[in-house]
C-alpha cells in the first residue's frame, strides 16, 4: 500500500523537527531548534552539489586573499621549521624525522586544485532526498572506479569536513595534509583589511594549530606519508609525554563551572595544537614586522604584540548554556572557549612581555609549568 506524497513529506518534516529539537535542547542546551530546511541547505552544501563550490569561491574568496593566506602559511610553516631545527630536547634522529614530515605536509588553501565534475548527476528541483541519493551514488561509484589507481592529491579528501563551503580547517594524518576551506577564510577568522597582528594570530594561529596536529599526542604516531609508524626514539617519547602532562594538569585545574573541572586528558591534543598555533603565529608575526616596519603600528593604544594575543582570545569568545557546557566538557576533545582564549598563550613568553605580566598577576604561569615542546 502506497503512502501519499503529502503525508510522506509531513512525516519526514515531523521527524526532522523532532531530531532538531532533541539536538538543540538536550545536546546543546538551546531554547529553540534550527529550522530543518536550514539543515537541508547545509547538507546540500556539504555534498558540494552544483552550484555551491565554485560560485561560492568566485564570490567570496578572491585570488588576492588566496595568495595572502598562502604567504602566511609559508611564514608560519617556516617559523615551526626554524624552531624545530633549533630544538634541544629531541635526539638528532627524531628531529630529522620530524623535519622530514614537516617538509612534506601539504596545505591547500581555499579550494581544491581540481573540482569534481557533477554534470552527469541528475539534479532535480524539489527532490531533496533524491538529489542526496543520486549525489551519494555518484561519489560512491566514482571512488570505486578509482580503486587501485594512483593516489591523487588535487582534491579535498573529506567532503564532510573540508569542502570550500564548510567553516572548518582540518589536518589528516593519513595524508599528512591540511585543508583550509574558503568559507573558513572569512571575517573574523581572516580579514584582508585587518592589521598584521589580527590576521597572524587568528588564521595564522589556526594554520599553526593544524600543522601542530601532525606532531601532537596522536599525529606523532604517523610518518611523512601517513603510515602508522613509531619514528620516535624512546627517550624522546618520555620527554614529550612529560611536557604534555603540564598541559593536562593546567587544563584539569580549570573550572568550567563551580562544580565542574575541565578534562585535561580528553583535550590534551587540541590544547597542544593551540600552544603550537599561537607560538608559531606570534613568532611569524614578529619576523614579518621586522621586514615591514611600516605596519608595526599602535592601534587603539595597543601594540601589535598585544593585539596578537587579544585577537587570539577573541577568536574563542562564545556563550553557552550550562547544559551544553557540561556536555562538551564530558565529550569534546576541544576545550571550552573561555579556556582556549588564554591557556595556550600562557606557554608563550611573549605573552607575558606584551602585557608586562609578573609573578602574582592573575594571568601568570610559572616557567616550570609551561610546556616546552615545539
CSV table of C-alpha atoms in Angstrom, one decimal:
chain,number,residue,atom,x,y,z
A,1,UNK,CA,0.0,0.0,0.0
A,2,UNK,CA,1.5,3.3,-1.1
A,3,UNK,CA,1.9,6.3,1.1
A,4,UNK,CA,0.6,9.6,-0.3
A,5,UNK,CA,3.4,12.1,-1.1
A,6,UNK,CA,1.9,14.8,1.1
A,7,UNK,CA,1.7,12.5,4.1
A,8,UNK,CA,5.2,11.2,3.4
A,9,UNK,CA,6.6,14.8,3.4
A,10,UNK,CA,4.7,15.7,6.5
A,11,UNK,CA,6.1,12.6,8.3
A,12,UNK,CA,9.6,13.5,7.2
A,13,UNK,CA,9.2,17.1,8.5
A,14,UNK,CA,7.9,15.9,11.9
A,15,UNK,CA,10.9,13.5,12.2
A,16,UNK,CA,13.3,16.3,11.2
A,17,UNK,CA,11.8,18.7,13.8
A,18,UNK,CA,11.9,16.1,16.5
A,19,UNK,CA,15.6,15.4,15.8
A,20,UNK,CA,16.4,19.1,15.7
A,21,UNK,CA,14.6,19.6,18.9
A,22,UNK,CA,16.5,16.8,20.7
A,23,UNK,CA,19.9,18.1,19.5
A,24,UNK,CA,19.1,21.7,20.4
A,25,UNK,CA,17.5,21.1,23.9
A,26,UNK,CA,19.3,18.0,25.1
A,27,UNK,CA,22.7,18.2,23.5
A,28,UNK,CA,23.2,21.9,23.1
A,29,UNK,CA,21.0,23.5,25.8
A,30,UNK,CA,19.3,25.8,23.3
A,31,UNK,CA,15.8,27.1,23.7
A,32,UNK,CA,14.9,26.9,20.0
A,33,UNK,CA,15.8,24.3,17.4
A,34,UNK,CA,17.2,25.3,14.0
A,35,UNK,CA,14.8,25.2,11.0
A,36,UNK,CA,15.1,21.8,9.4
A,37,UNK,CA,15.1,23.5,6.0
A,38,UNK,CA,18.4,25.2,7.0
A,39,UNK,CA,19.8,21.8,7.8
A,40,UNK,CA,18.8,20.7,4.3
A,41,UNK,CA,20.7,23.6,2.8
A,42,UNK,CA,23.8,22.7,4.9
A,43,UNK,CA,23.6,19.1,3.7
A,44,UNK,CA,23.5,20.3,0.1
A,45,UNK,CA,26.5,22.5,0.6
A,46,UNK,CA,28.4,19.7,2.3
A,47,UNK,CA,27.9,17.5,-0.7
A,48,UNK,CA,29.2,20.3,-2.8
A,49,UNK,CA,26.3,19.9,-5.2
A,50,UNK,CA,26.3,22.4,-8.1
A,51,UNK,CA,26.4,25.3,-7.7
A,52,UNK,CA,27.7,25.5,-4.2
A,53,UNK,CA,31.5,25.2,-4.6
A,54,UNK,CA,32.9,27.2,-7.5
A,55,UNK,CA,30.4,30.1,-7.4
A,56,UNK,CA,30.9,30.5,-3.6
A,57,UNK,CA,34.6,30.8,-4.1
A,58,UNK,CA,34.2,33.2,-7.0
A,59,UNK,CA,32.0,35.4,-5.0
A,60,UNK,CA,33.6,35.2,-1.5
A,61,UNK,CA,37.3,34.3,-1.9
A,62,UNK,CA,39.5,36.4,-4.1
A,63,UNK,CA,42.8,35.4,-5.7
A,64,UNK,CA,44.4,38.2,-3.6
A,65,UNK,CA,43.1,36.6,-0.4
A,66,UNK,CA,44.3,33.2,-1.5
A,67,UNK,CA,47.8,34.5,-2.2
A,68,UNK,CA,47.9,36.3,1.1
A,69,UNK,CA,46.8,33.3,3.1
A,70,UNK,CA,49.3,31.1,1.2
A,71,UNK,CA,52.0,33.6,2.1
A,72,UNK,CA,51.0,33.3,5.7
A,73,UNK,CA,51.1,29.5,5.5
A,74,UNK,CA,54.7,29.7,4.3
A,75,UNK,CA,55.6,32.1,7.1
A,76,UNK,CA,54.0,30.0,9.9
A,77,UNK,CA,55.5,26.8,8.4
A,78,UNK,CA,58.9,28.4,8.3
A,79,UNK,CA,58.6,29.5,11.9
A,80,UNK,CA,57.8,26.0,13.0
A,81,UNK,CA,60.7,24.7,10.9
A,82,UNK,CA,63.1,27.2,12.4
A,83,UNK,CA,62.1,26.2,16.0
A,84,UNK,CA,62.2,22.5,15.2
A,85,UNK,CA,65.7,22.9,13.7
A,86,UNK,CA,66.9,24.5,16.9
A,87,UNK,CA,65.1,22.1,19.2
A,88,UNK,CA,67.4,21.0,22.1
A,89,UNK,CA,65.4,18.2,23.7
A,90,UNK,CA,64.9,15.9,20.7
A,91,UNK,CA,67.7,13.5,19.6
A,92,UNK,CA,69.1,14.1,16.2
A,93,UNK,CA,67.3,11.1,14.7
A,94,UNK,CA,63.9,12.1,15.9
A,95,UNK,CA,64.4,15.7,15.0
A,96,UNK,CA,65.4,14.8,11.4
A,97,UNK,CA,62.3,12.6,11.0
A,98,UNK,CA,60.2,15.4,12.3
A,99,UNK,CA,61.7,17.9,9.9
A,100,UNK,CA,61.1,15.4,7.0
A,101,UNK,CA,57.5,15.1,8.0
A,102,UNK,CA,57.1,18.9,8.3
A,103,UNK,CA,58.6,19.4,4.9
A,104,UNK,CA,56.2,17.0,3.3
A,105,UNK,CA,52.9,18.3,4.8
A,106,UNK,CA,50.6,19.5,2.0
A,107,UNK,CA,48.5,22.6,2.8
A,108,UNK,CA,45.6,23.5,0.5
A,109,UNK,CA,44.1,27.0,0.9
A,110,UNK,CA,40.5,27.8,-0.1
A,111,UNK,CA,39.6,25.2,-2.6
A,112,UNK,CA,41.0,22.1,-4.3
A,113,UNK,CA,43.2,22.2,-7.3
A,114,UNK,CA,40.6,20.2,-9.2
A,115,UNK,CA,36.9,20.5,-8.9
A,116,UNK,CA,34.7,17.4,-9.0
A,117,UNK,CA,32.6,17.4,-12.2
A,118,UNK,CA,28.9,16.8,-11.2
A,119,UNK,CA,27.5,17.5,-14.7
A,120,UNK,CA,26.5,13.8,-15.1
A,121,UNK,CA,24.3,13.9,-11.9
A,122,UNK,CA,20.6,14.4,-12.4
A,123,UNK,CA,19.8,17.3,-10.0
A,124,UNK,CA,16.0,18.0,-9.8
A,125,UNK,CA,14.3,21.0,-8.2
A,126,UNK,CA,12.1,20.0,-5.3
A,127,UNK,CA,13.6,16.5,-4.9
A,128,UNK,CA,15.9,16.9,-1.9
A,129,UNK,CA,16.2,13.3,-0.9
A,130,UNK,CA,16.5,12.1,-4.5
A,131,UNK,CA,19.3,14.6,-5.1
A,132,UNK,CA,21.2,13.4,-2.0
A,133,UNK,CA,20.8,9.8,-3.1
A,134,UNK,CA,22.0,10.4,-6.6
A,135,UNK,CA,25.0,12.5,-5.5
A,136,UNK,CA,25.9,9.9,-2.9
A,137,UNK,CA,25.7,7.2,-5.5
A,138,UNK,CA,27.8,9.2,-7.9
A,139,UNK,CA,30.5,9.8,-5.4
A,140,UNK,CA,30.5,6.1,-4.3
A,141,UNK,CA,30.8,4.9,-7.9
A,142,UNK,CA,33.5,7.4,-8.6
A,143,UNK,CA,35.5,6.3,-5.6
A,144,UNK,CA,35.2,2.6,-6.5
A,145,UNK,CA,36.3,3.3,-10.1
A,146,UNK,CA,39.5,4.9,-8.7
A,147,UNK,CA,40.2,1.9,-6.5
A,148,UNK,CA,43.7,0.6,-7.2
A,149,UNK,CA,44.7,3.6,-9.2
A,150,UNK,CA,47.3,6.3,-8.4
A,151,UNK,CA,46.9,8.4,-5.3
A,152,UNK,CA,45.7,11.9,-6.2
A,153,UNK,CA,46.2,15.0,-4.0
A,154,UNK,CA,44.4,17.6,-6.1
A,155,UNK,CA,41.0,17.3,-4.4
A,156,UNK,CA,39.8,17.8,-0.9
A,157,UNK,CA,39.7,14.5,0.8
A,158,UNK,CA,36.9,14.8,3.3
A,159,UNK,CA,33.7,16.2,2.0
A,160,UNK,CA,32.1,16.1,5.4
A,161,UNK,CA,34.7,18.4,7.0
A,162,UNK,CA,36.6,20.4,4.4
A,163,UNK,CA,34.6,21.5,1.4
A,164,UNK,CA,35.1,25.1,0.3
A,165,UNK,CA,31.6,25.8,1.7
A,166,UNK,CA,32.3,24.4,5.1
A,167,UNK,CA,33.5,26.5,8.0
A,168,UNK,CA,36.3,24.4,9.3
A,169,UNK,CA,40.0,23.5,8.9
A,170,UNK,CA,41.4,20.1,9.4
A,171,UNK,CA,44.6,18.0,9.4
A,172,UNK,CA,44.5,14.5,8.0
A,173,UNK,CA,47.3,12.3,9.5
A,174,UNK,CA,46.7,9.6,6.9
A,175,UNK,CA,47.7,12.0,4.1
A,176,UNK,CA,49.8,14.4,6.1
A,177,UNK,CA,47.7,17.1,4.6
A,178,UNK,CA,45.8,20.2,5.8
A,179,UNK,CA,42.8,21.7,4.1
A,180,UNK,CA,41.6,25.3,4.9
A,181,UNK,CA,38.2,25.9,3.1
A,182,UNK,CA,37.3,29.3,1.6
A,183,UNK,CA,34.2,29.5,3.9
A,184,UNK,CA,36.6,29.5,6.9
A,185,UNK,CA,38.7,32.2,5.4
A,186,UNK,CA,36.2,35.0,6.0
A,187,UNK,CA,36.0,37.7,8.7
A,188,UNK,CA,36.6,37.5,11.6
A,189,UNK,CA,38.9,34.4,11.1
A,190,UNK,CA,40.6,36.1,8.1
A,191,UNK,CA,40.1,39.7,7.1
A,192,UNK,CA,42.2,41.1,4.2
A,193,UNK,CA,41.6,44.6,5.7
A,194,UNK,CA,42.9,43.7,9.2
A,195,UNK,CA,46.3,44.6,10.6
A,196,UNK,CA,49.0,42.0,10.7
A,197,UNK,CA,48.6,41.1,14.3
A,198,UNK,CA,44.9,40.3,13.9
A,199,UNK,CA,45.4,38.1,10.9
A,200,UNK,CA,48.5,36.3,12.1
A,201,UNK,CA,47.0,35.5,15.4
A,202,UNK,CA,43.7,34.3,14.1
A,203,UNK,CA,44.0,32.5,10.8
A,204,UNK,CA,47.8,32.2,11.2
A,205,UNK,CA,47.4,30.6,14.6
A,206,UNK,CA,44.8,28.2,13.1
A,207,UNK,CA,47.3,27.2,10.5
A,208,UNK,CA,49.9,26.6,13.2
A,209,UNK,CA,47.4,24.7,15.2
A,210,UNK,CA,46.7,22.3,12.3
A,211,UNK,CA,50.4,21.8,11.5
A,212,UNK,CA,51.0,21.0,15.1
A,213,UNK,CA,48.4,18.2,14.9
A,214,UNK,CA,50.9,16.3,12.9
A,215,UNK,CA,53.2,16.3,15.9
A,216,UNK,CA,50.7,16.1,18.8
A,217,UNK,CA,49.9,13.1,21.0
A,218,UNK,CA,48.0,11.4,18.2
A,219,UNK,CA,49.6,12.8,15.0
A,220,UNK,CA,53.1,11.9,16.0
A,221,UNK,CA,52.4,8.2,15.5
A,222,UNK,CA,52.2,8.8,11.7
A,223,UNK,CA,55.1,9.4,9.4
A,224,UNK,CA,55.5,11.8,6.4
A,225,UNK,CA,53.3,9.7,4.1
A,226,UNK,CA,50.6,8.8,6.6
A,227,UNK,CA,51.8,5.4,7.7
A,228,UNK,CA,51.2,4.5,11.3
A,229,UNK,CA,54.8,4.1,12.4
A,230,UNK,CA,56.8,4.9,15.5
A,231,UNK,CA,59.6,7.1,14.3
A,232,UNK,CA,60.5,8.4,17.8
A,233,UNK,CA,63.5,7.5,19.9
A,234,UNK,CA,62.2,6.1,23.2
A,235,UNK,CA,63.9,8.8,25.3
A,236,UNK,CA,62.2,11.5,23.2
A,237,UNK,CA,58.8,9.9,23.8
A,238,UNK,CA,59.4,10.1,27.5
A,239,UNK,CA,60.3,13.8,27.4
A,240,UNK,CA,57.4,14.5,25.1
A,241,UNK,CA,54.9,12.8,27.5
A,242,UNK,CA,56.4,14.7,30.4
A,243,UNK,CA,55.9,18.0,28.8
A,244,UNK,CA,52.3,17.2,27.6
A,245,UNK,CA,51.4,16.3,31.2
A,246,UNK,CA,51.9,20.0,32.0
A,247,UNK,CA,49.0,20.8,29.7
A,248,UNK,CA,46.9,18.0,31.3
A,249,UNK,CA,47.5,19.5,34.7
A,250,UNK,CA,46.8,23.0,33.6
A,251,UNK,CA,43.6,22.1,31.9
A,252,UNK,CA,42.4,19.8,34.7
A,253,UNK,CA,42.8,22.6,37.2
A,254,UNK,CA,40.5,24.9,35.2
A,255,UNK,CA,36.9,25.3,36.5
A,256,UNK,CA,34.4,25.3,33.7
A,257,UNK,CA,31.6,25.7,36.3
A,258,UNK,CA,31.9,26.0,40.1
A,259,UNK,CA,31.4,22.2,40.4
A,260,UNK,CA,33.0,21.1,37.1
A,261,UNK,CA,36.6,20.9,36.1
A,262,UNK,CA,37.9,20.6,32.5
A,263,UNK,CA,39.1,17.2,31.4
A,264,UNK,CA,42.8,17.6,30.7
A,265,UNK,CA,43.3,14.1,29.3
A,266,UNK,CA,40.5,14.4,26.9
A,267,UNK,CA,41.6,17.8,25.5
A,268,UNK,CA,45.4,17.4,25.5
A,269,UNK,CA,45.9,17.0,21.8
A,270,UNK,CA,43.8,20.1,20.9
A,271,UNK,CA,45.4,22.1,23.7
A,272,UNK,CA,48.9,21.1,22.5
A,273,UNK,CA,47.9,22.2,19.0
A,274,UNK,CA,46.7,25.6,20.4
A,275,UNK,CA,50.1,26.1,22.1
A,276,UNK,CA,51.9,25.4,18.9
A,277,UNK,CA,49.5,27.5,16.9
A,278,UNK,CA,49.8,30.7,18.8
A,279,UNK,CA,53.6,30.3,19.3
A,280,UNK,CA,54.3,29.9,15.6
A,281,UNK,CA,51.9,32.7,14.7
A,282,UNK,CA,53.4,35.1,17.2
A,283,UNK,CA,57.0,34.2,16.0
A,284,UNK,CA,56.0,34.6,12.4
A,285,UNK,CA,54.3,38.0,13.1
A,286,UNK,CA,57.5,39.3,14.7
A,287,UNK,CA,59.6,38.3,11.8
A,288,UNK,CA,57.1,39.8,9.4
A,289,UNK,CA,57.1,43.2,11.3
A,290,UNK,CA,60.9,43.3,11.1
A,291,UNK,CA,60.7,43.3,7.3
A,292,UNK,CA,57.6,45.5,7.2
A,293,UNK,CA,58.3,48.1,9.9
A,294,UNK,CA,55.7,50.5,8.4
A,295,UNK,CA,53.0,48.1,9.5
A,296,UNK,CA,54.2,47.8,13.1
A,297,UNK,CA,51.6,50.3,14.4
A,298,UNK,CA,50.0,51.0,17.7
A,299,UNK,CA,46.2,50.8,17.1
A,300,UNK,CA,43.7,51.9,19.7
A,301,UNK,CA,46.5,52.2,22.2
A,302,UNK,CA,47.6,48.6,21.7
A,303,UNK,CA,50.9,47.3,20.3
A,304,UNK,CA,51.0,44.7,17.6
A,305,UNK,CA,52.1,42.1,20.2
A,306,UNK,CA,49.1,43.0,22.4
A,307,UNK,CA,46.7,42.9,19.5
A,308,UNK,CA,48.0,39.5,18.6
A,309,UNK,CA,47.0,37.9,21.9
A,310,UNK,CA,43.8,39.8,22.1
A,311,UNK,CA,42.8,38.6,18.6
A,312,UNK,CA,43.6,35.1,19.7
A,313,UNK,CA,41.4,35.4,22.7
A,314,UNK,CA,38.5,37.0,20.8
A,315,UNK,CA,38.6,34.1,18.3
A,316,UNK,CA,37.4,31.8,21.1
A,317,UNK,CA,34.7,34.1,22.5
A,318,UNK,CA,31.4,32.3,22.9
A,319,UNK,CA,28.4,32.0,25.2
A,320,UNK,CA,26.9,28.6,26.1
A,321,UNK,CA,24.2,27.4,28.3
A,322,UNK,CA,25.1,25.3,31.3
A,323,UNK,CA,23.8,22.0,29.9
A,324,UNK,CA,25.8,22.4,26.8
A,325,UNK,CA,29.0,23.3,28.7
A,326,UNK,CA,28.6,20.1,30.8
A,327,UNK,CA,28.0,18.0,27.7
A,328,UNK,CA,31.0,19.2,25.7
A,329,UNK,CA,33.3,19.2,28.7
A,330,UNK,CA,32.5,15.5,29.1
A,331,UNK,CA,32.7,14.5,25.4
A,332,UNK,CA,34.5,17.1,23.3
A,333,UNK,CA,38.3,16.9,22.7
A,334,UNK,CA,38.3,20.7,22.3
A,335,UNK,CA,38.4,22.8,25.5
A,336,UNK,CA,35.7,25.4,26.0
A,337,UNK,CA,36.3,28.8,24.5
A,338,UNK,CA,36.7,30.5,27.9
A,339,UNK,CA,39.8,28.3,28.5
A,340,UNK,CA,41.3,28.4,25.0
A,341,UNK,CA,41.2,32.2,25.0
A,342,UNK,CA,44.1,32.4,27.4
A,343,UNK,CA,45.6,29.0,28.3
A,344,UNK,CA,47.8,28.4,25.2
A,345,UNK,CA,49.1,32.0,25.4
A,346,UNK,CA,50.5,31.3,28.9
A,347,UNK,CA,53.1,29.0,27.4
A,348,UNK,CA,54.5,31.7,25.1
A,349,UNK,CA,57.0,34.1,26.8
A,350,UNK,CA,56.0,36.9,24.5
A,351,UNK,CA,52.5,37.0,26.1
A,352,UNK,CA,54.0,38.0,29.5
A,353,UNK,CA,56.3,40.6,27.9
A,354,UNK,CA,53.5,42.1,25.8
A,355,UNK,CA,51.3,42.8,28.8
A,356,UNK,CA,54.0,43.2,31.5
A,357,UNK,CA,52.6,40.3,33.4
A,358,UNK,CA,54.6,39.5,36.6
A,359,UNK,CA,54.6,36.7,39.2
A,360,UNK,CA,51.5,37.1,41.3
A,361,UNK,CA,49.3,38.5,38.5
A,362,UNK,CA,46.2,36.5,37.6
A,363,UNK,CA,47.5,35.5,34.2
A,364,UNK,CA,50.9,34.4,35.4
A,365,UNK,CA,52.0,30.9,34.8
A,366,UNK,CA,55.3,29.8,36.4
A,367,UNK,CA,58.0,28.9,33.8
A,368,UNK,CA,58.3,25.4,35.4
A,369,UNK,CA,54.6,24.8,34.5
A,370,UNK,CA,55.0,26.0,30.8
A,371,UNK,CA,55.2,23.2,28.2
A,372,UNK,CA,58.4,23.4,26.1
A,373,UNK,CA,57.6,21.1,23.2
A,374,UNK,CA,57.7,22.8,19.8
